[in-house]
Short mmCIF file of C-alpha atoms in Angstrom, two decimals:
data_model
loop_
_atom_site.label_atom_id
_atom_site.label_comp_id
_atom_site.label_asym_id
_atom_site.label_seq_id
_atom_site.Cartn_x
_atom_site.Cartn_y
_atom_site.Cartn_z
CA MET A 36 105.09 54.54 86.02
CA GLU A 37 104.80 56.14 88.82
CA LYS A 38 107.27 59.02 86.93
CA THR A 39 104.89 59.04 84.17
CA GLU A 40 102.37 60.02 86.61
CA LYS A 41 104.02 62.40 87.90
CA VAL A 42 105.09 64.72 84.66
CA GLN A 43 101.11 63.81 83.74
CA GLY A 44 100.22 66.14 87.10
CA ILE A 45 102.84 68.50 85.95
CA GLU A 46 101.34 69.68 82.60
CA GLN A 47 97.46 69.42 83.50
CA ASN A 48 97.74 71.97 85.86
CA PRO A 49 96.59 75.37 84.92
CA LEU A 50 99.37 76.99 86.46
CA GLY A 51 102.04 75.30 84.17
CA THR A 52 99.72 75.56 81.25
CA ALA A 53 97.25 78.28 80.93
CA PRO A 54 98.88 81.56 79.60
CA VAL A 55 100.66 83.77 81.87
CA THR A 56 98.86 86.69 81.92
CA SER A 57 96.04 85.38 82.79
CA LEU A 58 96.78 83.20 85.06
CA LEU A 59 98.52 86.58 87.25
CA VAL A 60 95.01 88.63 86.39
CA LYS A 61 92.85 85.47 87.90
CA PHE A 62 95.37 85.09 91.13
CA ALA A 63 96.74 89.01 91.61
CA VAL A 64 93.18 90.40 91.48
CA PRO A 65 91.61 88.33 94.12
CA SER A 66 94.63 88.31 96.57
CA ILE A 67 94.76 92.44 95.46
CA ILE A 68 90.74 92.67 97.35
CA ALA A 69 92.20 90.44 100.02
CA MET A 70 94.66 92.60 100.92
CA LEU A 71 92.71 96.02 100.04
CA VAL A 72 90.38 94.05 102.78
CA SER A 73 92.76 93.35 105.30
CA ALA A 74 93.89 96.44 105.23
CA LEU A 75 90.55 98.18 105.80
CA TYR A 76 90.17 96.25 108.86
CA ASN A 77 92.06 99.20 109.78
CA ILE A 78 91.37 101.84 107.63
CA VAL A 79 87.78 101.70 108.66
CA ASP A 80 88.98 101.93 112.56
CA GLN A 81 90.94 105.28 111.73
CA LEU A 82 88.44 106.37 109.93
CA PHE A 83 85.03 106.23 112.34
CA ILE A 84 87.70 107.20 115.23
CA GLY A 85 88.70 110.09 113.91
CA ASN A 86 85.46 111.14 113.20
CA SER A 87 83.93 110.19 116.26
CA ILE A 88 87.33 110.53 118.97
CA GLY A 89 89.35 112.40 117.05
CA GLU A 90 93.31 112.94 117.11
CA LEU A 91 94.03 111.25 120.69
CA GLY A 92 92.05 108.47 118.86
CA ASN A 93 93.71 108.31 115.83
CA ALA A 94 97.04 108.64 117.76
CA ALA A 95 96.11 105.62 119.71
CA THR A 96 95.89 103.66 117.08
CA ASN A 97 98.83 104.69 115.67
CA ILE A 98 100.54 103.37 118.46
CA ALA A 99 98.62 99.80 119.13
CA PHE A 100 100.07 99.55 115.01
CA PRO A 101 103.27 97.36 115.99
CA LEU A 102 100.92 95.09 117.57
CA THR A 103 99.43 94.52 113.44
CA THR A 104 102.44 94.31 112.42
CA SER A 105 103.82 90.95 114.49
CA CYS A 106 100.37 89.81 113.31
CA THR A 107 100.93 90.48 109.68
CA ALA A 108 104.68 88.72 109.95
CA ILE A 109 103.62 85.91 111.57
CA SER A 110 100.44 84.80 108.69
CA LEU A 111 103.17 85.81 106.12
CA VAL A 112 106.11 83.28 107.74
CA PHE A 113 103.37 80.32 107.96
CA GLY A 114 101.68 81.20 105.08
CA ILE A 115 103.47 82.67 102.73
CA GLY A 116 106.30 79.67 103.91
CA GLY A 117 103.47 77.05 103.21
CA ALA A 118 102.24 78.01 100.17
CA SER A 119 105.07 78.61 98.53
CA CYS A 120 105.97 74.85 99.57
CA PHE A 121 103.23 73.07 98.77
CA ASN A 122 103.31 74.67 94.93
CA LEU A 123 106.92 73.96 95.32
CA ALA A 124 106.24 70.41 95.64
CA MET A 125 103.13 69.65 93.46
CA GLY A 126 105.39 71.37 91.03
CA ALA A 127 107.96 68.45 91.27
CA GLY A 128 105.39 66.09 91.76
CA ASN A 129 105.39 65.11 95.33
CA ARG A 130 102.23 64.59 96.41
CA GLU A 131 102.87 62.84 99.60
CA ARG A 132 104.81 65.65 100.88
CA ALA A 133 103.25 68.58 99.75
CA PRO A 134 100.25 67.88 102.57
CA HIS A 135 102.25 68.36 105.40
CA TYR A 136 103.66 71.28 104.68
CA ILE A 137 100.04 73.37 104.37
CA GLY A 138 99.00 71.06 108.00
CA ASN A 139 101.94 72.53 109.70
CA ALA A 140 101.48 75.70 108.40
CA ALA A 141 98.09 76.21 109.10
CA PHE A 142 98.25 74.33 113.10
CA LEU A 143 101.05 77.07 113.87
CA LEU A 144 99.18 79.57 112.35
CA PHE A 145 96.69 79.51 115.46
CA ILE A 146 99.20 78.60 118.04
CA CYS A 147 101.35 81.33 117.34
CA GLY A 148 98.37 83.66 117.30
CA SER A 149 96.91 82.42 120.82
CA VAL A 150 99.94 82.92 122.40
CA LEU A 151 100.39 86.65 120.39
CA CYS A 152 97.15 87.43 122.38
CA LEU A 153 98.37 86.31 125.46
CA VAL A 154 101.58 87.83 125.24
CA THR A 155 99.69 91.29 124.59
CA GLU A 156 96.91 90.42 127.07
CA THR A 157 99.59 90.14 130.35
CA PHE A 158 101.91 93.17 129.30
CA LEU A 159 99.46 95.37 127.90
CA THR A 160 100.63 98.95 129.64
CA PRO A 161 105.04 98.12 129.73
CA MET A 162 104.07 97.36 125.66
CA LEU A 163 102.50 100.84 124.84
CA HIS A 164 104.77 102.73 126.37
CA PHE A 165 107.32 101.08 124.65
CA PHE A 166 105.55 101.72 121.48
CA GLY A 167 105.75 105.45 122.51
CA SER A 168 102.81 106.09 123.94
CA PRO A 169 102.31 109.67 125.37
CA GLU A 170 100.34 109.33 129.17
CA ASN A 171 96.98 111.73 127.03
CA VAL A 172 96.65 109.24 124.72
CA LEU A 173 97.61 105.64 126.56
CA PRO A 174 94.04 105.73 127.53
CA TYR A 175 92.16 105.08 124.32
CA ALA A 176 94.91 102.46 123.02
CA GLN A 177 95.36 100.34 126.12
CA THR A 178 91.20 100.04 125.59
CA TYR A 179 91.69 99.67 122.18
CA THR A 180 94.52 96.59 122.19
CA SER A 181 93.43 95.29 124.80
CA ILE A 182 90.42 93.70 122.74
CA THR A 183 92.20 93.89 119.39
CA ALA A 184 94.46 90.85 121.04
CA ILE A 185 91.72 88.41 121.60
CA GLY A 186 90.96 88.54 117.16
CA PHE A 187 95.06 87.33 116.97
CA PRO A 188 94.39 84.31 116.43
CA PHE A 189 91.95 84.23 114.19
CA LEU A 190 93.26 87.12 111.91
CA ILE A 191 96.48 85.43 111.86
CA LEU A 192 94.58 82.67 111.09
CA THR A 193 92.33 83.76 108.48
CA THR A 194 95.25 86.69 106.53
CA GLY A 195 98.00 83.10 106.53
CA GLY A 196 95.11 80.65 105.86
CA GLY A 197 94.02 82.92 102.69
CA HIS A 198 97.35 82.05 101.13
CA LEU A 199 97.35 78.34 101.98
CA ILE A 200 93.37 78.79 99.73
CA ARG A 201 95.71 80.73 97.15
CA ALA A 202 98.22 77.94 96.91
CA ASP A 203 95.11 75.08 96.64
CA GLY A 204 93.80 77.33 93.00
CA SER A 205 91.06 78.80 94.90
CA PRO A 206 92.06 82.67 94.83
CA ARG A 207 87.97 84.30 95.02
CA PHE A 208 87.12 82.50 98.08
CA ALA A 209 90.44 83.44 99.53
CA MET A 210 89.22 86.68 99.44
CA ILE A 211 85.60 85.68 100.22
CA CYS A 212 87.30 85.27 103.81
CA ASN A 213 88.80 88.52 103.75
CA LEU A 214 85.66 90.26 102.49
CA SER A 215 83.01 89.05 104.94
CA GLY A 216 85.16 90.26 107.92
CA ALA A 217 85.53 93.97 106.82
CA LEU A 218 81.67 94.25 106.08
CA ILE A 219 81.00 92.55 109.51
CA ASN A 220 83.81 95.32 110.91
CA THR A 221 82.35 98.05 108.53
CA VAL A 222 78.71 97.74 109.86
CA LEU A 223 78.94 97.04 112.85
CA ASP A 224 81.44 100.49 113.78
CA ALA A 225 78.56 102.43 112.46
CA VAL A 226 76.57 100.75 115.43
CA PHE A 227 78.60 100.60 118.46
CA ILE A 228 80.18 103.66 118.01
CA PHE A 229 77.79 106.21 116.89
CA GLY A 230 74.66 103.96 117.41
CA PHE A 231 75.76 102.41 121.17
CA HIS A 232 78.18 105.45 121.71
CA MET A 233 80.64 102.72 122.79
CA GLY A 234 84.30 104.94 121.47
CA MET A 235 87.65 103.12 120.55
CA ALA A 236 85.80 100.48 122.60
CA GLY A 237 83.35 99.84 119.76
CA ALA A 238 85.89 100.06 117.07
CA ALA A 239 87.62 97.02 118.62
CA PHE A 240 84.95 94.47 119.32
CA ALA A 241 83.29 95.39 115.71
CA THR A 242 86.94 94.82 114.16
CA ILE A 243 87.00 91.11 116.39
CA THR A 244 83.57 90.18 114.90
CA GLY A 245 85.03 90.05 111.63
CA GLN A 246 88.04 88.05 111.99
CA ILE A 247 86.40 85.44 114.09
CA PHE A 248 83.61 85.01 111.16
CA SER A 249 86.59 85.50 108.46
CA ALA A 250 88.67 82.66 110.12
CA ILE A 251 85.43 79.97 110.58
CA LEU A 252 85.51 79.79 107.03
CA VAL A 253 89.22 79.48 106.75
CA PHE A 254 88.77 76.41 108.75
CA ARG A 255 86.25 74.86 107.04
CA TYR A 256 87.87 75.40 103.50
CA LEU A 257 90.77 73.68 105.01
CA ARG A 258 89.08 70.83 106.43
CA HIS A 259 87.85 70.37 102.23
CA TYR A 260 91.19 71.35 100.74
CA ARG A 261 90.65 70.32 96.60
CA THR A 262 94.45 69.94 95.25
CA ALA A 263 95.40 67.53 98.41
CA SER A 264 93.34 65.73 100.83
CA LEU A 265 94.71 67.16 105.01
CA LYS A 266 94.79 64.90 107.21
CA LEU A 267 95.35 64.95 110.86
CA VAL A 268 98.69 63.80 110.09
CA HIS A 269 99.43 66.55 108.60
CA LEU A 270 98.80 68.62 111.20
CA ARG A 271 101.50 66.67 113.36
CA LEU A 272 104.78 69.09 113.08
CA ARG A 273 107.69 67.86 112.20
CA TRP A 274 111.31 70.30 111.91
CA CYS A 275 111.61 68.74 107.95
CA TYR A 276 108.55 70.27 106.68
CA THR A 277 108.31 73.24 109.60
CA GLY A 278 111.74 74.27 109.15
CA ARG A 279 111.46 74.56 105.19
CA VAL A 280 108.02 76.74 105.59
CA ILE A 281 109.63 78.69 107.78
CA SER A 282 113.61 79.70 105.55
CA LEU A 283 111.07 80.65 102.14
CA GLY A 284 108.59 82.48 104.82
CA MET A 285 111.23 84.00 106.49
CA SER A 286 111.69 86.73 103.44
CA PRO A 287 107.96 88.52 104.27
CA PHE A 288 108.46 87.71 108.11
CA CYS A 289 111.10 89.68 108.25
CA ASN A 290 109.70 92.53 106.15
CA GLN A 291 107.42 92.88 109.01
CA ILE A 292 109.63 92.60 112.12
CA ALA A 293 111.25 95.42 110.37
CA MET A 294 108.43 97.26 109.46
CA MET A 295 106.92 97.11 113.72
CA VAL A 296 110.68 97.94 114.18
CA VAL A 297 111.11 101.10 111.97
CA GLN A 298 107.62 102.34 113.64
CA ILE A 299 108.48 101.51 116.95
CA VAL A 300 111.20 104.12 116.52
CA MET A 301 109.56 106.35 114.44
CA ASN A 302 106.32 106.75 116.98
CA LYS A 303 109.79 107.82 119.81
CA SER A 304 110.91 110.07 117.37
CA LEU A 305 107.76 111.80 116.42
CA ALA A 306 106.61 111.75 120.08
CA TYR A 307 110.38 113.25 121.10
CA TYR A 308 110.91 115.65 118.39
CA GLY A 309 107.39 116.67 117.91
CA ALA A 310 107.26 117.77 121.58
CA LEU A 311 110.55 120.53 120.34
CA SER A 312 108.73 121.51 116.90
CA ILE A 313 105.81 124.03 117.08
CA TYR A 314 103.39 120.93 116.02
CA GLY A 315 103.73 119.15 119.61
CA GLU A 316 103.88 115.26 120.49
CA SER A 317 99.86 114.32 119.26
CA ILE A 318 100.00 116.16 116.02
CA PRO A 319 102.75 114.10 114.59
CA LEU A 320 101.42 110.80 116.24
CA ALA A 321 98.06 111.00 114.40
CA CYS A 322 99.32 112.10 111.15
CA SER A 323 101.48 109.52 111.27
CA GLY A 324 98.80 107.06 111.72
CA ILE A 325 96.82 107.92 108.74
CA ILE A 326 99.79 108.11 106.25
CA ASN A 327 101.05 104.35 107.65
CA LYS A 328 97.07 103.23 106.94
CA VAL A 329 96.88 104.85 103.82
CA GLY A 330 100.33 103.38 102.50
CA MET A 331 98.83 100.06 103.46
CA VAL A 332 96.27 100.73 100.68
CA PHE A 333 98.98 101.47 97.85
CA PHE A 334 101.07 98.21 99.77
CA SER A 335 98.22 95.90 99.41
CA VAL A 336 97.72 96.32 96.00
CA VAL A 337 101.35 95.69 95.54
CA ILE A 338 101.72 93.14 98.05
CA GLY A 339 98.57 91.83 96.44
CA ILE A 340 99.99 91.25 92.86
CA SER A 341 103.30 89.11 93.87
CA GLN A 342 101.29 87.19 95.83
CA GLY A 343 99.33 86.33 92.62
CA LEU A 344 103.05 85.57 91.20
CA GLN A 345 103.95 83.57 93.36
CA PRO A 346 101.29 80.06 92.87
CA ILE A 347 103.12 80.84 89.58
CA ALA A 348 106.39 80.85 89.61
CA SER A 349 106.51 78.73 92.24
CA PHE A 350 105.22 76.00 90.54
CA ASN A 351 106.86 76.73 87.18
CA TYR A 352 110.02 76.57 88.86
CA GLY A 353 109.31 73.66 90.48
CA ALA A 354 108.75 72.27 86.78
CA ARG A 355 111.53 74.11 85.24
CA LYS A 356 109.43 75.23 82.67
CA TYR A 357 111.83 79.25 83.10
CA ASP A 358 110.59 80.91 80.38
CA ARG A 359 107.17 81.41 82.20
CA VAL A 360 108.63 82.27 85.26
CA CYS A 361 110.25 85.14 83.54
CA ARG A 362 107.38 86.72 81.66
CA ALA A 363 105.33 85.96 85.71
CA LEU A 364 107.87 88.66 87.20
CA ARG A 365 107.90 91.46 84.08
CA ASN A 366 104.15 91.49 83.86
CA ALA A 367 103.90 91.63 87.83
CA LEU A 368 106.30 94.27 87.98
CA THR A 369 104.87 96.24 84.84
CA GLY A 370 100.97 96.04 86.80
CA ALA A 371 103.03 97.03 89.71
CA GLY A 372 104.72 99.96 88.54
CA VAL A 373 101.11 101.80 86.68
CA ILE A 374 99.90 101.27 90.74
CA SER A 375 102.72 102.67 92.13
CA ILE A 376 102.90 106.08 89.42
CA ILE A 377 99.11 106.85 89.74
CA ALA A 378 99.58 106.35 94.27
CA PHE A 379 102.36 109.24 93.26
CA VAL A 380 100.21 111.93 91.43
CA MET A 381 97.39 111.33 94.27
CA PHE A 382 99.95 112.03 97.06
CA GLN A 383 100.88 114.76 95.28
CA LEU A 384 98.16 116.21 94.59
CA PHE A 385 95.62 115.44 97.42
CA PRO A 386 97.39 115.17 100.54
CA ARG A 387 94.82 117.42 102.48
CA GLN A 388 92.15 115.95 101.00
CA ILE A 389 93.00 112.63 101.74
CA SER A 390 93.48 113.62 105.74
CA ALA A 391 90.29 115.36 105.93
CA ALA A 392 88.79 112.25 105.15
CA PHE A 393 90.14 110.86 109.10
CA GLY A 394 88.65 113.61 111.14
CA SER A 395 88.66 116.88 111.58
CA GLY A 396 91.58 118.90 113.16
CA SER A 397 93.18 122.01 113.20
CA GLU A 398 94.95 124.13 110.80
CA MET A 399 98.51 123.13 111.53
CA TYR A 400 97.32 119.52 112.01
CA PHE A 401 96.96 119.89 108.11
CA GLN A 402 99.45 121.50 106.93
CA PHE A 403 101.93 118.47 108.83
CA ALA A 404 100.22 116.57 107.44
CA ALA A 405 100.54 117.31 103.99
CA ARG A 406 103.97 118.28 104.25
CA TYR A 407 104.92 114.88 105.41
CA PHE A 408 102.85 112.75 102.82
CA ARG A 409 105.00 114.51 99.94
CA ILE A 410 108.10 114.32 101.46
CA TYR A 411 107.99 110.56 102.32
CA PHE A 412 106.09 109.30 99.95
CA PHE A 413 108.27 111.26 97.16
CA PHE A 414 109.77 107.72 95.67
CA ILE A 415 106.78 105.57 95.63
CA PHE A 416 106.39 105.42 92.53
CA ILE A 417 109.73 103.21 92.25
CA ASN A 418 108.56 101.58 96.00
CA PHE A 419 106.83 97.88 94.42
CA VAL A 420 110.71 96.54 93.03
CA GLN A 421 111.68 95.48 96.66
CA PRO A 422 108.72 93.46 98.05
CA ILE A 423 107.45 91.52 94.28
CA SER A 424 111.85 91.19 94.04
CA SER A 425 111.95 89.77 97.41
CA ASN A 426 108.98 88.13 97.15
CA PHE A 427 109.96 86.29 93.89
CA PHE A 428 112.96 85.22 95.08
CA THR A 429 110.96 83.46 98.28
CA ALA A 430 108.68 81.94 95.45
CA ILE A 431 111.64 80.17 93.43
CA GLY A 432 112.94 78.38 96.59
CA LYS A 433 116.14 81.62 97.11
CA PRO A 434 115.27 82.59 100.29
CA TYR A 435 117.82 84.18 101.44
CA LYS A 436 118.26 86.30 98.71
CA GLY A 437 114.58 87.04 99.75
CA VAL A 438 114.95 87.69 103.05
CA PHE A 439 118.36 90.33 102.11
CA LEU A 440 115.97 92.67 99.90
CA SER A 441 113.18 92.39 102.51
CA LEU A 442 116.05 93.62 105.18
CA THR A 443 117.21 96.34 102.85
CA ARG A 444 114.87 99.04 103.14
CA GLN A 445 113.54 99.01 106.76
CA ILE A 446 116.18 98.12 108.71
CA LEU A 447 119.53 99.07 106.12
CA PHE A 448 118.59 102.13 105.55
CA LEU A 449 115.50 103.87 106.70
CA LEU A 450 116.36 102.84 110.59
CA PRO A 451 119.37 104.47 110.38
CA LEU A 452 118.61 107.47 108.82
CA LEU A 453 115.12 107.68 111.25
CA LEU A 454 117.89 107.60 113.79
CA LEU A 455 120.60 110.00 111.77
CA PHE A 456 118.42 112.92 109.96
CA PRO A 457 116.69 114.10 112.71
CA LEU A 458 119.90 114.91 114.97
CA TRP A 459 120.70 117.77 112.46
CA MET A 460 117.40 118.21 110.63
CA GLY A 461 114.64 117.90 113.59
CA ILE A 462 111.47 116.51 112.79
CA ASP A 463 111.75 117.09 109.08
CA GLY A 464 114.30 114.68 108.82
CA ILE A 465 111.61 111.98 109.97
CA MET A 466 110.14 112.31 106.66
CA TYR A 467 113.34 112.61 104.61
CA ALA A 468 114.34 109.26 105.65
CA GLY A 469 111.57 108.10 103.87
CA PRO A 470 112.46 108.77 100.46
CA CYS A 471 115.69 108.46 100.45
CA ALA A 472 115.62 104.79 101.80
CA ASP A 473 112.94 104.11 99.14
CA LEU A 474 116.06 104.96 96.45
CA LEU A 475 118.70 103.15 97.35
CA ALA A 476 116.50 99.48 98.65
CA ALA A 477 114.52 99.55 94.91
CA VAL A 478 118.41 100.24 93.55
CA ILE A 479 119.62 97.21 94.57
CA ALA A 480 116.60 94.82 94.40
CA ILE A 481 116.63 96.26 90.45
CA SER A 482 120.18 94.84 90.49
CA MET A 483 119.58 91.46 91.53
CA THR A 484 116.48 91.42 89.30
CA ALA A 485 117.84 92.10 86.39
CA PHE A 486 121.19 89.23 87.38
CA GLU A 487 118.56 86.92 88.54
CA ILE A 488 116.35 86.92 85.28
CA LYS A 489 119.67 86.84 83.23
CA LYS A 490 120.63 83.24 84.47
CA LEU A 491 116.59 81.91 84.35
CA LYS A 492 117.32 82.92 80.65
CA LYS A 493 120.33 81.05 80.28
CA LEU A 494 118.38 78.21 82.16
#
């Protein structure tokens, strides 16, 4: 009787029966919008700061960016890990264990965000020096980061909670949570910066206000979860649940931590080799900040597609519907490939116009920005394979392969190249390290994914 109920539950769940293409659109589009909205938090601040404060303000947000990456890493390890565990358990018909994964993940999201806030406030100035802040940029970075750190628990709960909400079959509400906060941030940026002339502090206060509002929406949803009843007992941390969540969330977590490490090394390298070049310290740092934020828009779309793939792949793999898993992966790669080609064309043709949107600067500033865009993003048209493949392996319960793929671009290739290329190419070596790492990571991701698809077809 119990087994029959489990089978019926699997068959009735639209993740296992609805057309794969329509499911991917249903889950991916809201995920893309939610990720774009998350990216807007940083981009909107950069736009307003660049047009009100200028080059030093842009450089300051770039110095603080590794902390934002840390928030994303914590969000993903518990958000994607909890969502994957929940969908795999539901796909296998195990409805009793499933809510424990969501409860443990949600509790850890807020706790870890609070810890990161305290650590940042306690060691603020040494951290900013470690991130590569020059002395003329440090006061701006201190003002901005000391305020935005207050919002870390709410940012992490919102970003990670969005994955838990999507796992419950409500991608639109996850999108609304992020969208509402971003709209508040945008409006208050204009009011605080241009209306009240609050500068960096105004941008920071606008950011945390939007994050707090979004976190309240996430909290209210988790109290009324649809496909499983969440109770206080599900918040009680137990390693059998927490360990599984962390293992499946480790791939995107490692990817973000790798990005943070690379960002710190890049900031230090840009400042050092920039000082030895005609550009000076601040121009490379400011341009890198803009390029990172614009790159976030592209990666938001790609990662949004991979997040839309996650519940479909997890549920159907748990239900042993391997043909649906393969179709979902193929559709995700096709959609991300189209977006990547569009990004390549824009970055090659319009780098100066994109840079100009983030404020004024000298002619040398715009020349460096345009060159940086064209070189660093040269292989962006194949850069989509690695993040989607990495999340795919996590979604089907193979975290070790996902972790390995998540580390290929940032740690195995980009980090060593950032240290080696500038030794004989100067600041140009930093730019050329990007496309080389993209190409090598894509080759490995394609090989591993093709081999996995062959295995699934045999099954």
